[in-house]
Short mmCIF file of C-alpha atoms in Angstrom, two decimals:
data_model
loop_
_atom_site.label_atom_id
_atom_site.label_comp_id
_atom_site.label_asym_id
_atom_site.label_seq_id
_atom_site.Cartn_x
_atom_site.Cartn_y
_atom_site.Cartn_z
CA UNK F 151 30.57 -53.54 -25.90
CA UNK F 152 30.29 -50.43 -28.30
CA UNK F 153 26.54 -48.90 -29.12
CA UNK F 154 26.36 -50.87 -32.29
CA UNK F 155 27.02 -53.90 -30.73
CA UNK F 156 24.42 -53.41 -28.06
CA UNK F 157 21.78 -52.25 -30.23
CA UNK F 158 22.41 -55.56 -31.87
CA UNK F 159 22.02 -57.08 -28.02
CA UNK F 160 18.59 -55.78 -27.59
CA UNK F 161 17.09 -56.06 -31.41
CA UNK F 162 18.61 -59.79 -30.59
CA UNK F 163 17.15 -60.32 -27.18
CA UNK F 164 13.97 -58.57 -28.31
CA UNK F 165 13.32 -61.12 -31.62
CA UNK F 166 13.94 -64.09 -29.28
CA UNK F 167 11.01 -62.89 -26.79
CA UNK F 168 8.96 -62.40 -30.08
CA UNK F 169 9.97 -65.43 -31.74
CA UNK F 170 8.94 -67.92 -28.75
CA UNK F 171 6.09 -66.27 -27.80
CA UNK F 172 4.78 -66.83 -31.39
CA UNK F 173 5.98 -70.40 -31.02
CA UNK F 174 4.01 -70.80 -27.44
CA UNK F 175 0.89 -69.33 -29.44
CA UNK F 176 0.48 -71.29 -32.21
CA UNK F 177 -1.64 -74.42 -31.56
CA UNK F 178 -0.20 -76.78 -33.73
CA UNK F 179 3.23 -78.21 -32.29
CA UNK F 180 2.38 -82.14 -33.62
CA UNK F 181 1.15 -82.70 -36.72
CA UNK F 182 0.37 -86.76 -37.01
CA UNK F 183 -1.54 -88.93 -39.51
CA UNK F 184 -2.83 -91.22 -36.80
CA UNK F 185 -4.98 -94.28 -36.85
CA UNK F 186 -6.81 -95.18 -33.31
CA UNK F 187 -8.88 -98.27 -32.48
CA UNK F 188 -12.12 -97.30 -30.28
CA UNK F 189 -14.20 -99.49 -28.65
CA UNK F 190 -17.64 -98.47 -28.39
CA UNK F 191 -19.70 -101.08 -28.35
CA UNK F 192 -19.72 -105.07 -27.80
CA UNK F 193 -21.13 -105.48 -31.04
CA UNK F 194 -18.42 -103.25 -32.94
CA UNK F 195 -15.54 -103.56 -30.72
CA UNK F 196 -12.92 -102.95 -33.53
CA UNK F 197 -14.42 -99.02 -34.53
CA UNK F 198 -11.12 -97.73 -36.19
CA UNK F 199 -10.30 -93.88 -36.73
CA UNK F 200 -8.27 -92.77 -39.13
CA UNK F 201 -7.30 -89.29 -39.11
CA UNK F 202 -5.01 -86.46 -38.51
CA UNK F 203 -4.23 -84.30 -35.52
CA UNK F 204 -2.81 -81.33 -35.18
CA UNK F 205 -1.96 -80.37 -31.28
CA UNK F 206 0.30 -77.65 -29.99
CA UNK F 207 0.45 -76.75 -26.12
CA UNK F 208 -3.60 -75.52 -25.57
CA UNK F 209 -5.24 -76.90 -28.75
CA UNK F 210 -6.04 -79.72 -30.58
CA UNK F 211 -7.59 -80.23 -34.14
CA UNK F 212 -8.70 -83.68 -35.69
CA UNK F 213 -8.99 -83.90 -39.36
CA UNK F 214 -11.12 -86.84 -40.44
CA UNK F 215 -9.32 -89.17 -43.03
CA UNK F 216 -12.03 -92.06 -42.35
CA UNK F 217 -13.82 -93.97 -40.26
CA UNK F 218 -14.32 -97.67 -39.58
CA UNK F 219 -16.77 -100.21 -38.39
CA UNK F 220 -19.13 -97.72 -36.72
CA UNK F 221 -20.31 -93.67 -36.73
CA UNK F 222 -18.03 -91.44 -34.54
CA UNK F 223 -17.59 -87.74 -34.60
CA UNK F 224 -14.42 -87.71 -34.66
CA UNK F 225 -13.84 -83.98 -33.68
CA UNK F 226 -16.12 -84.75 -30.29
CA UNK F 227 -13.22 -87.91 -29.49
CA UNK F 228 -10.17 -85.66 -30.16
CA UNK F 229 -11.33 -83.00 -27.81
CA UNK F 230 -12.29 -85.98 -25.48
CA UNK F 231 -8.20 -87.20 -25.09
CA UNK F 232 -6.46 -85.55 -22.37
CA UNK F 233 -3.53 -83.09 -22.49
CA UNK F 234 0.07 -84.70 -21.62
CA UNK F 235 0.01 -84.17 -17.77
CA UNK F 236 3.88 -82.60 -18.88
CA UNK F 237 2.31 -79.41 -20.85
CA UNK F 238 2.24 -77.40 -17.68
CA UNK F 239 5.79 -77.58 -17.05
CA UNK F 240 6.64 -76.92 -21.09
CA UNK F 241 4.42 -73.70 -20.64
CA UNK F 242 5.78 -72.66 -17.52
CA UNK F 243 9.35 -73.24 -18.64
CA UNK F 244 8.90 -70.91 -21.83
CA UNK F 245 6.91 -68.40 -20.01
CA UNK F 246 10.08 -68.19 -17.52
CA UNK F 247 12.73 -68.16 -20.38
CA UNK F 248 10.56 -65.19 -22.27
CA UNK F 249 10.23 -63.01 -19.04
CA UNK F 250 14.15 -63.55 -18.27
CA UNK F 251 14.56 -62.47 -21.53
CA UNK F 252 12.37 -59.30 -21.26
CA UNK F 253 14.05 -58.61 -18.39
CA UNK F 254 17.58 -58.55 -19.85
CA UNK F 255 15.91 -56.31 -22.88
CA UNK F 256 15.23 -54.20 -20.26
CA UNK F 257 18.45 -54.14 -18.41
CA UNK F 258 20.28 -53.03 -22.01
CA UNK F 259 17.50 -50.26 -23.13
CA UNK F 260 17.62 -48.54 -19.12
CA UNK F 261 21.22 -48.80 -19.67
CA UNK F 262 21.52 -46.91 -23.26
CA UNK F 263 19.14 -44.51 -21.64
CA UNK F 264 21.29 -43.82 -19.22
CA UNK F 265 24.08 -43.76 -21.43
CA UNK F 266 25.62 -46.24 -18.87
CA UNK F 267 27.58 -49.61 -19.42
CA UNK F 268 25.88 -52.97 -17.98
CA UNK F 269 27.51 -55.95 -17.02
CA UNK F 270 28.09 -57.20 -20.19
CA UNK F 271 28.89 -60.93 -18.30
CA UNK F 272 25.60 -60.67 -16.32
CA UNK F 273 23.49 -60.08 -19.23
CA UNK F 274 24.55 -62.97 -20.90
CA UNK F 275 24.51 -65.18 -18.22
CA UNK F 276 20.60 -64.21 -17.94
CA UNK F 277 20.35 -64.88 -21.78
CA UNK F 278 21.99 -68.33 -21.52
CA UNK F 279 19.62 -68.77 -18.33
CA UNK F 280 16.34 -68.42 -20.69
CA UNK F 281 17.74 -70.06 -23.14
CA UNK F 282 18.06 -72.96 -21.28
CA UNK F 283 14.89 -73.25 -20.49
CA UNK F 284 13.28 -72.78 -23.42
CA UNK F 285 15.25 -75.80 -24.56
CA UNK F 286 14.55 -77.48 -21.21
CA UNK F 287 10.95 -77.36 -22.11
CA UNK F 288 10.83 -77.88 -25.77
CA UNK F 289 12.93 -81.63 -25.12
CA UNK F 290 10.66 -82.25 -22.60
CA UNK F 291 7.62 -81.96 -25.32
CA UNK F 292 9.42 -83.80 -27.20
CA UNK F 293 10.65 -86.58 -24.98
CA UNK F 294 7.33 -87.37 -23.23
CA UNK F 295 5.24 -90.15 -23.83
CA UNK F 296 1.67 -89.31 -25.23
CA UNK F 297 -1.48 -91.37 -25.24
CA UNK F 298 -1.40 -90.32 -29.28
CA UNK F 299 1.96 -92.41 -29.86
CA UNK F 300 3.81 -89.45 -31.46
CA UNK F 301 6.89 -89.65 -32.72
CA UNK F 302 10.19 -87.26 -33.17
CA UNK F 303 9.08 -86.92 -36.93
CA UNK F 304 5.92 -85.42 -35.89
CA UNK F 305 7.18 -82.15 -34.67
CA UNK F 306 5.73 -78.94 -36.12
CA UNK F 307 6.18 -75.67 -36.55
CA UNK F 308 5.89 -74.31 -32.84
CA UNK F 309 8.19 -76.41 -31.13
CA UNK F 310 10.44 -75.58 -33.87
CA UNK F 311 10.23 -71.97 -33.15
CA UNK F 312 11.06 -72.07 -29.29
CA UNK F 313 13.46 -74.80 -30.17
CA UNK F 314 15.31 -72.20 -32.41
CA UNK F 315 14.59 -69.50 -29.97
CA UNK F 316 15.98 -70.95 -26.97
CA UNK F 317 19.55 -72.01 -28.88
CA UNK F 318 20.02 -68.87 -30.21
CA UNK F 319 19.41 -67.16 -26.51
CA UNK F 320 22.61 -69.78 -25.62
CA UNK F 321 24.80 -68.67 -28.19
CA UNK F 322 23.97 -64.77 -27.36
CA UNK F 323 24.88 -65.83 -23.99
CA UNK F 324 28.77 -67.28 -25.55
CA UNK F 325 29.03 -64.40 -27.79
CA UNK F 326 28.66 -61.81 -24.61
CA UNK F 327 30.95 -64.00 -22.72
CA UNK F 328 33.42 -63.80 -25.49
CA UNK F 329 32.89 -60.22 -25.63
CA UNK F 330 33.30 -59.56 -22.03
CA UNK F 331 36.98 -61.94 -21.73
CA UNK F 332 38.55 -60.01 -24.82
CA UNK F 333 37.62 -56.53 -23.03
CA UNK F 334 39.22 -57.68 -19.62
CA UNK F 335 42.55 -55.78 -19.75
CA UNK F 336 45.90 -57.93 -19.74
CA UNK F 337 49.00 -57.20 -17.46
CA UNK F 338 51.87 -56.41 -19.80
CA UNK F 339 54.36 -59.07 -20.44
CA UNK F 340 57.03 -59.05 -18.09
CA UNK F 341 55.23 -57.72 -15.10
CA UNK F 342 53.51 -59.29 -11.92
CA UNK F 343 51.65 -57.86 -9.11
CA UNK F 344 53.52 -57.38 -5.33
CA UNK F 345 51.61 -57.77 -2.86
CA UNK F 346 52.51 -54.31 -1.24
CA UNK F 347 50.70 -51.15 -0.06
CA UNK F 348 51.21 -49.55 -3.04
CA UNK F 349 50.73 -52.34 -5.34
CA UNK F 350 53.42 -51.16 -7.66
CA UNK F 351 55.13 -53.23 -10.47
CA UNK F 352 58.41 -54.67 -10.38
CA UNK F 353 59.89 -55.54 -14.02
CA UNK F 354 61.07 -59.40 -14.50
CA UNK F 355 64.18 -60.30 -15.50
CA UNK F 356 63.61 -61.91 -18.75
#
């Protein structure tokens, strides 16, 4: 790969890191109009919430539509429901696709500093690796069942980001493999290998 094309490697590999890290920060990764029957009491057993949550990986935010049947603060009952027991492993599975990623940044800027080539196959291999899970954990999210009933529609703007982030880390991974079969060097036509001590070339009859 020339210097342009691995500066284009690293500003690549670099935006990804950025781009799912923002995606893993922002708090709002569902974003559902939702409409929950609570029962507080015996003598108002059908208290109805309507309202809309926003929840990402570490945060949740109710906005009150309405309420029915009986006074609730609404805000107090969204931070009440529990997590999905499968955030964990979504976290931990982005976390582990950014820091392979970092740590292929780092492999091509030690390498330009150097002025040195780097295994051009190896680097995207560890791209498509943090790619992968990136996706791994953003279909998980996705895929889960959630005690709010959310749907595929519902997705929002941070799963969207480490969704985009981890498919683009897979096709940097196919371009560098690409890269790295077009650079292997071919044996001219008409030649093969003997299997001698001096490994020398016999011409084919053609």
């Amino acid at each position: 790969m020339n210097q342009k094309g691995e500066n284009i490697a690293a500003f690549t590999v670099f935006l990804l890191i950025v781009v799912n890290a923002v995606g893993l920060g922002i708090p709002v990764w569902y974003n559902k109009e939702h409409m929950h029957s609570v029962n507080t009491t015996i003598e108002k057993p059908n208290c109805i919430v309507h309202v809309n949550i926003r929840e990402g990986l570490w945060q949740r935010y109710c906005l009150e539509s309405r309420v029915e049947n009986c006074e609730l603060d609404v805000q107090e009952w969204c931070d009440n429901l529990d997590f999905p027991v499968y955030n964990d492993f979504v976290i931990a599975t982005e976390i582990c696709g950014d820091l392979i990623l970092l740590f292929v940044f780092g492999t091509i800027i030690r390498s330009k500093c150097r002025k040195k080539s780097f295994h051009l196959e190896m680097v995207g291999a560890e791209a498509g690796l943090g790619g992968v899970l990136m996706i791994v954990g953003v279909l998980v999210y996705a895929a889960a069942d959630s005690e709010i009933g959310y749907q595929a529609t519902d997705l929002h703007v941070g799963w969207g980001l480490c969704l985009s982030a981890g498919g683009t880390a897979v096709l940097l991974c196919i371009y560098c493999m690409c890269k790295h079969v077009k650079a292997i060097p071919t044996m001219p036509a008409g030649y093969f290998p003997i299997d001698d001590e001096d490994d020398e070339l016999m011409l084919m009859d053609i």
